[in-house]
Coordinates of C-alpha atoms in Angstrom, one line a residue:
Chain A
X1 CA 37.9 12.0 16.0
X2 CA 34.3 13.2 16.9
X3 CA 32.1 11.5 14.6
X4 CA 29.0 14.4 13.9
X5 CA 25.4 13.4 14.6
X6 CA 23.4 15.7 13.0
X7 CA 19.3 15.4 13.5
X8 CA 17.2 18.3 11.6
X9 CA 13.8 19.0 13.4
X10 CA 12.4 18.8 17.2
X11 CA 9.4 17.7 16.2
X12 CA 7.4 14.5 17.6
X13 CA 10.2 11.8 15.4
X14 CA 13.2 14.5 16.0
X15 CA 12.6 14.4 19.7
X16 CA 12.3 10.7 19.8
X17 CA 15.8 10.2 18.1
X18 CA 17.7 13.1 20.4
X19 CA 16.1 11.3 23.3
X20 CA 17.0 7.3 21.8
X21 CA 20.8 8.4 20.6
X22 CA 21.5 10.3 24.0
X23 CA 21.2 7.6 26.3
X24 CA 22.0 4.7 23.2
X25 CA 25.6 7.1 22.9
X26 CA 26.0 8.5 26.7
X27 CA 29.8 7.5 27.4
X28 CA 31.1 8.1 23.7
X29 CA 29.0 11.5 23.7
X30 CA 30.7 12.5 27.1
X31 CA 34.1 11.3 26.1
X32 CA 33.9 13.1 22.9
X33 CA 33.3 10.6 20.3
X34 CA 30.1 11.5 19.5
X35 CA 28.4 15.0 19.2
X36 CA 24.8 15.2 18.6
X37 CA 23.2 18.2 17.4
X38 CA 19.7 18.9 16.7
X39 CA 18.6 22.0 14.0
X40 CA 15.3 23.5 14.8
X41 CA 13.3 26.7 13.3
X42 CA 12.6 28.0 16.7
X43 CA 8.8 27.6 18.0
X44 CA 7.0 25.3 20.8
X45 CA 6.4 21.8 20.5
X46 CA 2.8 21.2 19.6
X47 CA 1.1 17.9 20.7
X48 CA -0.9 17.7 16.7
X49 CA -3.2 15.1 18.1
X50 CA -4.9 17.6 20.4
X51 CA -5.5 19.8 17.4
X52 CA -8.7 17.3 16.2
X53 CA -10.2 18.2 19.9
X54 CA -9.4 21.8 20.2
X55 CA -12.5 23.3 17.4
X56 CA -14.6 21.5 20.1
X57 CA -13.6 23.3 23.3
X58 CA -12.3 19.9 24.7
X59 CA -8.6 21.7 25.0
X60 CA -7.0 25.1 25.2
X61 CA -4.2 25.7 22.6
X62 CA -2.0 26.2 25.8
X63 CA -2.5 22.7 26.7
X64 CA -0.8 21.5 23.5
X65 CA 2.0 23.4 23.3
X66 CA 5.6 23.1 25.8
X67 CA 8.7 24.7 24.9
X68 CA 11.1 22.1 22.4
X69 CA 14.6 22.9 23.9
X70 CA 13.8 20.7 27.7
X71 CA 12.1 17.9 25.6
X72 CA 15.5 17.4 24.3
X73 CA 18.3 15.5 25.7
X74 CA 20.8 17.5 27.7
X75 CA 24.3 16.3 26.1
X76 CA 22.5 17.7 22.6
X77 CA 23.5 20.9 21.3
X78 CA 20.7 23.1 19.9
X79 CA 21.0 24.7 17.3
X80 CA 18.3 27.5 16.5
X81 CA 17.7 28.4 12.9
X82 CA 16.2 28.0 9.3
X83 CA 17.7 25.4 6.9
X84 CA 18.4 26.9 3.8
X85 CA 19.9 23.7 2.4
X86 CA 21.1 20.2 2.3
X87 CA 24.5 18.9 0.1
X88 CA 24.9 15.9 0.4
X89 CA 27.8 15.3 -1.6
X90 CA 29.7 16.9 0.8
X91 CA 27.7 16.0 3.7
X92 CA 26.9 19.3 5.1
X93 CA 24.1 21.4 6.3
X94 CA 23.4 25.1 5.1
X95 CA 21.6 27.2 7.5
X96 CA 19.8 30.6 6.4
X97 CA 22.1 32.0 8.8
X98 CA 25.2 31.3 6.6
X99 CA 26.4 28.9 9.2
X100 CA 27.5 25.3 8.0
X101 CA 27.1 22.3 10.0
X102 CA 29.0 19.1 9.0
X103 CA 27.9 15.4 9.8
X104 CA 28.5 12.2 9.5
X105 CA 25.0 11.0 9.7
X106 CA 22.1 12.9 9.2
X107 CA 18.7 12.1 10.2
X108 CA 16.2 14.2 8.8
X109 CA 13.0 14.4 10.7
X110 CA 11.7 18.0 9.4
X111 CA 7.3 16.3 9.0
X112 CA 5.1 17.9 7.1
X113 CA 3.3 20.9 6.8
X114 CA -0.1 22.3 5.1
X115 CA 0.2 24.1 2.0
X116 CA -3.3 25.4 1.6
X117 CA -1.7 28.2 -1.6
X118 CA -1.3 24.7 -3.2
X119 CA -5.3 24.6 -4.2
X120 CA -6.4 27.9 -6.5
X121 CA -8.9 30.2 -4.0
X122 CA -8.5 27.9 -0.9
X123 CA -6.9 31.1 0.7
X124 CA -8.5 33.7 -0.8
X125 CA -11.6 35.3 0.5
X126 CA -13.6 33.4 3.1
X127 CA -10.4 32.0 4.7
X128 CA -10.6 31.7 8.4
X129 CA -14.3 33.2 7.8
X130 CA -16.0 30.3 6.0
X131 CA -13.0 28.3 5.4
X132 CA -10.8 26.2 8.0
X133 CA -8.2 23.9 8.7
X134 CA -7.4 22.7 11.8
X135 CA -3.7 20.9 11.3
X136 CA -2.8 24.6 12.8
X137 CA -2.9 25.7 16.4
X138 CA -4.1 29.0 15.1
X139 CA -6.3 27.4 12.1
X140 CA -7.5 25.0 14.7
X141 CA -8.7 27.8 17.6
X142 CA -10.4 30.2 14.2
X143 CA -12.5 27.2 13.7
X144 CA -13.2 26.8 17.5
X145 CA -14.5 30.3 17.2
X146 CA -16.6 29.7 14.3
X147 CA -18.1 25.9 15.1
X148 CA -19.5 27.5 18.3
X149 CA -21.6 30.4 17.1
X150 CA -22.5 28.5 13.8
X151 CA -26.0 28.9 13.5
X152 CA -26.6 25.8 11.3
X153 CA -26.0 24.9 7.8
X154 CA -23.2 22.9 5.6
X155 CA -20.4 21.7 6.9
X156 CA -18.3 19.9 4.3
X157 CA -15.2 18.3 5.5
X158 CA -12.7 17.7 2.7
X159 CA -9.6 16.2 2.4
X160 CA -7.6 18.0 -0.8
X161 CA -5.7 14.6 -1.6
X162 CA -3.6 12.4 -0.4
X163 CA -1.0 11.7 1.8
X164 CA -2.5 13.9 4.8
X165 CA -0.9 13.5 8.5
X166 CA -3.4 11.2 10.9
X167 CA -5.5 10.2 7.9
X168 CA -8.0 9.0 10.0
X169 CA -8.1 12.6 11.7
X170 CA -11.1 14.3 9.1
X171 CA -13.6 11.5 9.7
X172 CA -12.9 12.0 13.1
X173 CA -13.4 15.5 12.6
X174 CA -16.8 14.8 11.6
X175 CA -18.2 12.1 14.3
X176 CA -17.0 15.0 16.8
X177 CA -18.8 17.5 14.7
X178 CA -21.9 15.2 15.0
X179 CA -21.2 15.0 18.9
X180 CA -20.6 18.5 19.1
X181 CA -23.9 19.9 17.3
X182 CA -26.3 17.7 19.2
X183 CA -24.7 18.6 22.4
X184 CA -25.5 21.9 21.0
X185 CA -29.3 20.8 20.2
X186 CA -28.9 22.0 16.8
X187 CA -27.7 18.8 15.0
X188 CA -31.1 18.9 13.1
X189 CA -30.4 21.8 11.4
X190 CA -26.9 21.0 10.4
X191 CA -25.9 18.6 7.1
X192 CA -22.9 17.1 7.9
X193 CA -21.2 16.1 4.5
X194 CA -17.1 14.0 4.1
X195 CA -15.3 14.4 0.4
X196 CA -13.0 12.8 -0.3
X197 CA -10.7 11.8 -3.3
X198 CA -10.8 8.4 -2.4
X199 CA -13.1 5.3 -3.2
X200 CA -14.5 5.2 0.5
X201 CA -14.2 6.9 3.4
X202 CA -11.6 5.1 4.6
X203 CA -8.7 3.4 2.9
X204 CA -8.5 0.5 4.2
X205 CA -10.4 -2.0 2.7
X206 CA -11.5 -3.8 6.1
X207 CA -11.9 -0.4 7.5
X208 CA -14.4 1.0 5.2
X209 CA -16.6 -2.0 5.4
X210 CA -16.2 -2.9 9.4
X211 CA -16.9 1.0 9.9
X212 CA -19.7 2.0 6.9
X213 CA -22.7 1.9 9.8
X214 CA -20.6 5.0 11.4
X215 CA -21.6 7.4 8.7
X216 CA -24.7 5.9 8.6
X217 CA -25.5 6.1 12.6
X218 CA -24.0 10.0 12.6
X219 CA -26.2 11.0 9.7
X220 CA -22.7 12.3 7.9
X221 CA -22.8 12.1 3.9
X222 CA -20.1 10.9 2.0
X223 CA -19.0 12.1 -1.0
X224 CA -16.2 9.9 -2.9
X225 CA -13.6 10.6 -5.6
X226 CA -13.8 14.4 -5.8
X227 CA -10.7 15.2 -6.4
X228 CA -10.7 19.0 -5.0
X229 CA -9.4 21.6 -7.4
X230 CA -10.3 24.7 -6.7
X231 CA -12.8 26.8 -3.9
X232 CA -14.7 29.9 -3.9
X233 CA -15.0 30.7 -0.5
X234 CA -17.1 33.9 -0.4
X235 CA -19.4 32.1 -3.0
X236 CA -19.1 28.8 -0.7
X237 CA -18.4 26.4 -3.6
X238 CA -16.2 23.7 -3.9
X239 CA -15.2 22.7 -7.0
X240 CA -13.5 19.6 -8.3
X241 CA -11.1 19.3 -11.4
X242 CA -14.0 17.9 -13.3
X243 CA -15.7 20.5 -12.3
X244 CA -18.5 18.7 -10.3
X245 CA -19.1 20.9 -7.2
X246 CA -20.1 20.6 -3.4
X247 CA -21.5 23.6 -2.2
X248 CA -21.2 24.7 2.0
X249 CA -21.9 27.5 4.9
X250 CA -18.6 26.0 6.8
X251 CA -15.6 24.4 4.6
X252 CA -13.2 22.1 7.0
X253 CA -10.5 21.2 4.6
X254 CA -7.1 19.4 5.0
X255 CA -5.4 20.4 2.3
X256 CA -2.4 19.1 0.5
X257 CA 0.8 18.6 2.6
X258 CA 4.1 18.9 1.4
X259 CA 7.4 18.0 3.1
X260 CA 10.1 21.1 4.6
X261 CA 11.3 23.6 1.5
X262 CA 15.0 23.0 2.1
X263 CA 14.1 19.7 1.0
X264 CA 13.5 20.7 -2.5
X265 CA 16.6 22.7 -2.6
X266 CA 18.8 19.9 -1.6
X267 CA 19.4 18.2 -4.9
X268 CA 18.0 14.7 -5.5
X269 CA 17.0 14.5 -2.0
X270 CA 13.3 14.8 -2.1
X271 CA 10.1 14.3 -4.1
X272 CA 8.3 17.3 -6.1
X273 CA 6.4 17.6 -2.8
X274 CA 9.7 17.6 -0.9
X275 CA 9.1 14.1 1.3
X276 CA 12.2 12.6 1.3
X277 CA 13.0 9.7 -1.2
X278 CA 13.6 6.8 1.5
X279 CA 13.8 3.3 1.2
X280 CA 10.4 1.8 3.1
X281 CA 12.2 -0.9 5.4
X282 CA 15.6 0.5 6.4
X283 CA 14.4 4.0 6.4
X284 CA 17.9 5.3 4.6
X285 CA 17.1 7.9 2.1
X286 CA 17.9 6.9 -1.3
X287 CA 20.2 9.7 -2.5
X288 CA 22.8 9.2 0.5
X289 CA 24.1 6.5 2.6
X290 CA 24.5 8.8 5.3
X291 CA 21.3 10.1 5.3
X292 CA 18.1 8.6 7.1
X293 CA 15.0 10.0 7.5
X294 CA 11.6 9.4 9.5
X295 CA 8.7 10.3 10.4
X296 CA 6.1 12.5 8.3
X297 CA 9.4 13.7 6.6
X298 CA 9.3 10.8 4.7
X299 CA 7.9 9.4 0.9
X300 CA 7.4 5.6 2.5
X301 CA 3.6 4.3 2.7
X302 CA 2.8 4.7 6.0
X303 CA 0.7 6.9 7.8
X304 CA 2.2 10.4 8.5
X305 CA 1.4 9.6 12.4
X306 CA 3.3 10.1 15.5
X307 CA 2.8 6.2 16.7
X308 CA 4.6 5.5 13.4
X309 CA 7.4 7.8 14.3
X310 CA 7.9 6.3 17.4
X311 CA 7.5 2.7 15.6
X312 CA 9.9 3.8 13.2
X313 CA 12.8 5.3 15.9
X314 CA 13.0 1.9 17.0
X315 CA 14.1 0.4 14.2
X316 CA 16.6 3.1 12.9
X317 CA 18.5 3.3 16.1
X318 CA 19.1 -0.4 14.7
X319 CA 20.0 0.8 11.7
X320 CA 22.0 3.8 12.3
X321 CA 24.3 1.8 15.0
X322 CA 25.0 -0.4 12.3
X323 CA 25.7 2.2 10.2
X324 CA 28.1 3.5 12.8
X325 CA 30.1 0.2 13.2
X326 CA 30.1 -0.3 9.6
X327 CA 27.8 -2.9 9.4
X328 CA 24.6 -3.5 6.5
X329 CA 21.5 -2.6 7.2
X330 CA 18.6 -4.3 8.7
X331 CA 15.6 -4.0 6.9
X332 CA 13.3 -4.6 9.5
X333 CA 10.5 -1.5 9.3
X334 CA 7.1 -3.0 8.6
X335 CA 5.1 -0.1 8.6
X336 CA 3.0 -0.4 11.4
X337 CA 0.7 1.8 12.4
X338 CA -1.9 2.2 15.6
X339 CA -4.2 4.5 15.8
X340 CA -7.1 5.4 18.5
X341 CA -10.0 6.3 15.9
X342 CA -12.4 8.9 17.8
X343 CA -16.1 8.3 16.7
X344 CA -17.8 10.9 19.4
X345 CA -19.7 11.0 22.6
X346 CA -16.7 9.5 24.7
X347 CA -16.3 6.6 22.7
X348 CA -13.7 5.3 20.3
X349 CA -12.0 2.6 18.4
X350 CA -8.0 1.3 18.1
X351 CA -7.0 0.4 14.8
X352 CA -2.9 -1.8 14.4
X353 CA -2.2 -2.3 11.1
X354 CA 1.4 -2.2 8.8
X355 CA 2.7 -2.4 5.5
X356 CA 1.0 -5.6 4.1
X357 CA -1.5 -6.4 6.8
X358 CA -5.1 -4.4 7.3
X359 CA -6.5 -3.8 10.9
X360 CA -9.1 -6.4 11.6
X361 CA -10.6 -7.2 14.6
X362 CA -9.6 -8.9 18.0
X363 CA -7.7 -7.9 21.1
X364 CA -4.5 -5.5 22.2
X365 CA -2.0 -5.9 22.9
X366 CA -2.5 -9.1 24.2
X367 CA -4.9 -11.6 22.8
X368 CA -7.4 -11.2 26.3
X369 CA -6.8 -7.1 25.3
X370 CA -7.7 -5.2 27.2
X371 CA -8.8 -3.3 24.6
X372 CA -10.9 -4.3 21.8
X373 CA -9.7 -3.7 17.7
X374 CA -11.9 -2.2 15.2
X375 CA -14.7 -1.7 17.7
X376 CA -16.2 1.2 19.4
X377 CA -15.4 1.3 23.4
X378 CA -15.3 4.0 26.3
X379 CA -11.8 2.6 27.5
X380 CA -10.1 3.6 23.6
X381 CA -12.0 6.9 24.4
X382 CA -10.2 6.9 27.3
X383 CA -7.0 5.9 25.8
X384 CA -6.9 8.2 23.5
X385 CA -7.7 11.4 26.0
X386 CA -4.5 9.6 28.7
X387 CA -2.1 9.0 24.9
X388 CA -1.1 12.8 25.8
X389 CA 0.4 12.1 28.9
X390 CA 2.0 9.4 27.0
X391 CA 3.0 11.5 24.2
X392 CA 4.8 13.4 26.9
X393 CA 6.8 11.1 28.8
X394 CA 7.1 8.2 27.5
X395 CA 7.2 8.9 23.4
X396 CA 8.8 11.6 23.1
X397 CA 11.7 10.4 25.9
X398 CA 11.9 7.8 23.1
X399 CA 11.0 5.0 25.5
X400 CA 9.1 1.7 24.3
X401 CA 5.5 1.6 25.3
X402 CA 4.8 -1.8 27.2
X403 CA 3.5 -4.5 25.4
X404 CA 3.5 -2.4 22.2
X405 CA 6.3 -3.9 20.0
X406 CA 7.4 -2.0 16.9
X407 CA 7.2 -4.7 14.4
X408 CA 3.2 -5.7 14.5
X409 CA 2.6 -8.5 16.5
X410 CA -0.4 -11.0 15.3
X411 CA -1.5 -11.9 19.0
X412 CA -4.9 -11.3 19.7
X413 CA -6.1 -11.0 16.0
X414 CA -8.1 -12.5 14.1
X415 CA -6.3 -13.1 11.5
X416 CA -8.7 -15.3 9.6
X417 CA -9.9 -11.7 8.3
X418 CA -6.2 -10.8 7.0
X419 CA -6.5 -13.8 4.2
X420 CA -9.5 -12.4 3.5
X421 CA -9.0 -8.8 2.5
X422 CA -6.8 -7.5 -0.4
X423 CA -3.2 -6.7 0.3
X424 CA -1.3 -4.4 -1.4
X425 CA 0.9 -4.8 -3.2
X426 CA 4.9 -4.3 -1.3
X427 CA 6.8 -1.8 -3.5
X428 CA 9.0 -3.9 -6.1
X429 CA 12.6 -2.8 -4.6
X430 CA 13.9 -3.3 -1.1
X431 CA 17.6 -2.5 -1.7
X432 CA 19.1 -1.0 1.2
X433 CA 20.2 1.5 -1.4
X434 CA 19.6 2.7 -4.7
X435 CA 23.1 5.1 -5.2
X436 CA 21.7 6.5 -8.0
X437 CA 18.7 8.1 -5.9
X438 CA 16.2 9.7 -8.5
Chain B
X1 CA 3.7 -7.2 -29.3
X2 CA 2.0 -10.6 -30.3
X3 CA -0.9 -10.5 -27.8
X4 CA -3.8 -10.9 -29.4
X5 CA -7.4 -11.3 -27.6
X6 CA -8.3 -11.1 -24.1
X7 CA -5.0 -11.9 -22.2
X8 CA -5.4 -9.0 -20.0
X9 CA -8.1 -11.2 -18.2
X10 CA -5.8 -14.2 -18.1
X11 CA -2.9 -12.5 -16.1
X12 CA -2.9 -12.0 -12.1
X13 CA -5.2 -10.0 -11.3
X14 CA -6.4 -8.0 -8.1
X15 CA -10.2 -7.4 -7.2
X16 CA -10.3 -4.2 -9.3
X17 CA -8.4 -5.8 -12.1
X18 CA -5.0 -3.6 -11.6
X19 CA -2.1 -6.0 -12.5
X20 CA -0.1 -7.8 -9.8
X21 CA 2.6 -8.2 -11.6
X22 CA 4.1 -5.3 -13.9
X23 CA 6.6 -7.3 -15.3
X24 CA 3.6 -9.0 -17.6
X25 CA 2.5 -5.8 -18.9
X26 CA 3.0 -4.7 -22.6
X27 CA 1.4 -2.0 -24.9
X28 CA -1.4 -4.1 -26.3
X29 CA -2.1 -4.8 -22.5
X30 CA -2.4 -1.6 -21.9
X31 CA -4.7 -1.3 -24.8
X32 CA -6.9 -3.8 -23.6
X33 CA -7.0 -2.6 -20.4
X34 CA -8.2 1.0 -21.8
X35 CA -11.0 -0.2 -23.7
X36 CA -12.4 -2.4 -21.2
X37 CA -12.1 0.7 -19.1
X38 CA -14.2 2.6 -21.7
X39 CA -10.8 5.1 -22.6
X40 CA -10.0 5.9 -26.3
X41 CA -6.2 6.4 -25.7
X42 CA -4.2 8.7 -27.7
X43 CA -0.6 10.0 -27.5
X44 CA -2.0 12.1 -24.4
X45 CA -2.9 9.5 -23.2
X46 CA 0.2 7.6 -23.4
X47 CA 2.7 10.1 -22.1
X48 CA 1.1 10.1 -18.9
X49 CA 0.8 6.3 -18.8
X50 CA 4.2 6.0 -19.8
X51 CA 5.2 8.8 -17.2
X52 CA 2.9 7.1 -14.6
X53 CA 4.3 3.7 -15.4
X54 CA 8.4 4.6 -16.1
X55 CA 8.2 6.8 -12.4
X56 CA 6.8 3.1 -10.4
X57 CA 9.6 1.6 -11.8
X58 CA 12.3 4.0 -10.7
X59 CA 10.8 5.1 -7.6
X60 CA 8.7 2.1 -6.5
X61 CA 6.1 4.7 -5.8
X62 CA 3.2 5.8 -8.5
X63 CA 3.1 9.4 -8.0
X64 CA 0.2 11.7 -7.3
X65 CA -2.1 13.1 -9.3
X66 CA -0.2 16.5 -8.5
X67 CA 3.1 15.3 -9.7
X68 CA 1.4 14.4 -12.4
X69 CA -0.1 17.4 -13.2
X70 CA 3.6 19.2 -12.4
X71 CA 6.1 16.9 -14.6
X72 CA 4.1 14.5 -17.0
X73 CA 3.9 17.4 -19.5
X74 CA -0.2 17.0 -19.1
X75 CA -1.8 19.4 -16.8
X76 CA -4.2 18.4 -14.1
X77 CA -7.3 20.1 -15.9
X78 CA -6.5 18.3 -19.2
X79 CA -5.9 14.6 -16.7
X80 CA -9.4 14.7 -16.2
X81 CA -10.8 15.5 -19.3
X82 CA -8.1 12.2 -20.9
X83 CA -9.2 10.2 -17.7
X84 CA -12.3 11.1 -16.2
X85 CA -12.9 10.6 -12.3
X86 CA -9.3 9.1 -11.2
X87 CA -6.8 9.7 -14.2
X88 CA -4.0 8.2 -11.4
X89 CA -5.6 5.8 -10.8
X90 CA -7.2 4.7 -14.6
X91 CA -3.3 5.5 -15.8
X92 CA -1.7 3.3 -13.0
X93 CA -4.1 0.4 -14.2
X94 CA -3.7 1.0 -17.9
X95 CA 0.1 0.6 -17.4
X96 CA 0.2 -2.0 -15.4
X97 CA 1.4 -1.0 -12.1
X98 CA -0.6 -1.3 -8.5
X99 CA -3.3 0.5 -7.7
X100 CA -1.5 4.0 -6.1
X101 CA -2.7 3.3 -2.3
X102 CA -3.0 6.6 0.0
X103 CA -2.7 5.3 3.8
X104 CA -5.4 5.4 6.4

């Protein structure tokens, strides 16, 4: 009997699996044991990281974009189409097409999306004229358009709330802005200003105090604990709940994300912003045995980021072979995260941090590096511009990067600096499954 | 429900005094917490600190100031006239759970 693979999305953690369970499953997929099939609205693959660098010239939106179906693996079938639906009681997939797809494990890896409708006015009048996102190729190249005839002004860059993809992305966002307008010789005349809803401008602890001299050195203003709640665009206000308000020529915002919308009509299987309910360390989603799920798709505490996809593929081929022979569960994901930080004119930092550990500073991979944590350098500049051919064929292949373990390694850190920050707190259950779901 | 004077303080604590461990929490806690925190709490107040608290629990997740504002029964508006600047934040702390962490 074939036993039904069934992976729903070709985005960046989608990809990864096709590519991992293809070569893991070669012989039983060719003899028929296995049949892997990938479910994907139609549409190109976008490289999102090359969406923070595309409002400033530095790429064409035909640079980030390839067709999905050769990124996958070959002994996949593709199957074009909206998802209307999950039951998993009976373990089958409803597509808007009417068709039904059976499996016997599904791994859902459908991300995240903006939902700008989410926040009252945000796309009313002034959209795409005074107010931009850029988590969009087409949001992304309106605000190209407008950053390079801006004659000067406010620029506000706000995050709506949290959990965002790339959080790091927005004050990146504004270093580049910084870059961008004294390149242009105007920086004088613009007033760079970050909102956000949390405490500090970054979240972690050890960031936010390693980093403060940043905003200070770009001249960008921070604005904390505005919790976003509603914008007139054509009046350029931004208001929050409490009514406090930030006023601006040029609104960047990033506003809330919510998971795929077959998520919240697949019973049990989601939160109320349709990120799957999964359990942080084994990645299996809480409302079904047979159901795993990573990536942005996800509700675990990790950054919605492709190098925490890739992290995470690693561990749940683990998990789904065991799965597959019957055995439990590993519950090895740690959370980690690593992430080139971009601070402007051709220099930027590398951040490695997981679950329980903040990034602190020292050396990667390997304690003599080469490159440096938490600290500005051309060569993480560098690294971040060559992470697209990476991106291309060696993550999305679902191949380990050398030297780059999944589980966080402490070598090269100084991890006097971990006893010193504040830790947070690990979620109070790490059953493999809660049967009951929500 | 014997507590009496400040053993809020006395329990484990983190740097912004949200409790480490929810298991030590209890109503007068919670009460303590709140006036230290300069919030008169009434039954508003308590639905969405129950909410806040009974979802961590369940979910080991506190949820969003959104989901909040969607199925505590206490609209986002009203959140931050009960708990002014962070009501998920100034609810997860008066019930006893971990500061709600967004991720870098």
């Amino acid at each position: 009997m074939t036993r039904q693979i069934v992976i729903l999305g070709a985005g960046t953690a989608g990809t990864i699996m096709a590519n991992r369970i293809a070569r893991t499953y070669r012989r039983d997929i060719r003899a028929g044991r296995i049949a892997l099939t990938v479910v994907d609205e139609d549409g190109p693959h976008l490289y999102q990281p090359g969406l923070l660098f595309l409002p400033f010239g530095r790429y064409r939106p035909e640079q980030l974009v390839k067709t999905k179906k050769p990124l996958l693996p070959r002994d996949a079938r593709y199957v074009r189409g909206g998802i209307e639906r999950v039951d998993p009681d009976a373990s089958t997939v409803h597509l808007e097409s009417g068709t039904t797809i059976g499996y016997d494990v599904l791994l859902v890896a459908t991300g995240s999306h903006i939902a700008p409708e989410e926040t009252e006015g945000l796309t009313g009048p002034g959209w795409r004229e005074k107010v931009f996102d850029f988590y969009t190729l087409e949001g992304a190249t309106a605000l190209r358009d407008a950053l390079a005839k801006f004659p000067g002004g406010r620029l506000v860059v706000n995050v709506v709330e949290m959990p965002i993809k790339c959080p790091v992305a927005p004050l990146e966002f504004a270093f580049l802005a910084d870059d961008f307008f004294t390149r242009r010789g105007i920086r004088d005349r613009v007033e760079i200003t970050y909102v956000t809803p949390l405490d500090g401008a970054f979240t972690k602890a050890t960031c936010s105090h390693a980093l403060a001299y940043l905003l200070e050195q770009k001249q960008v203003h921070l604005v904390t604990e505005f919790a976003a709640g509603r914008v007139d665009g054509a009046g350029g206000k931004l208001y929050a709940w409490d009514d406090t308000e930030v006023p601006f020529d040029l609104l960047v915002t990033i506003p809330a994300h919510k998971g795929a919308d077959f998520i919240g009509r697949s019973a049990g299987l989601g939160d109320e912003m349709n990120f799957v309910l999964t359990d942080p360390h084994t990645l299996q989603a809480r409302r079904a045995p047979n159901i795993f799920a990573i990536g942005d798709a996800t509700n675990v505490p990790a950054s919605k980021a492709g190098s925490v996809a890739h992290f995470e593929a690693e561990e749940l081929i683990e998990n789904l072979t065991r799965f597959l022979d019957g055995r439990p569960l590993e519950p090895s994901f740690d959370g980690h995260a690593n992430c080139f930080i971009e601070t402007g004119h051709d220099r930027a930092l590398l951040i490695d941090f997981n679950y329980e550990l903040e990034p602190v500073h020292g050396r990667f991979p390997f304690a003599w590096g080469p490159v440096p944590l938490l600290r500005e350098s051309r060569l993480n500049h560098l690294g971040k511009l060559f992470f697209r051919w990476i991106y291309w064929n060696v993550l999305l292949p679902g191949r380990a990067i050398p030297g780059v373990p999944a589980r966080m390694s402490p070598v090269g850190k100084h991890t006097m600096e971990m006893d010193q920050v504040s830790r947070q707190a690990p979620p109070p259950q790490h059953k493999a499954h809660a049967p009951t779901g929500v | 429900m014997t507590a009496t004077g400040s053993t809020y303080r006395q329990l484990d604590l983190d740097a912004e005094g949200f409790l480490k461990n929810p298991q030590q929490w209890t109503e007068d806690i919670g009460r303590e917490i709140a006036a230290e925190s300069g919030i008169p709490l009434t039954d508003r107040h308590w639905q969405v600190v129950k909410f806040m608290r009974d979802r961590f629990l369940s979910t080991g997740n506190a949820p969003s100031i959104r989901s909040l504002g969607k199925e505590s029964g206490v609209e986002i508006k009203e959140l931050y006239q009960l708990f002014p600047k962070g009501p998920a934040k100034l609810a997860a702390k008066i019930g006893g759970i971990p500061k709600p962490h967004g991720c870098i």
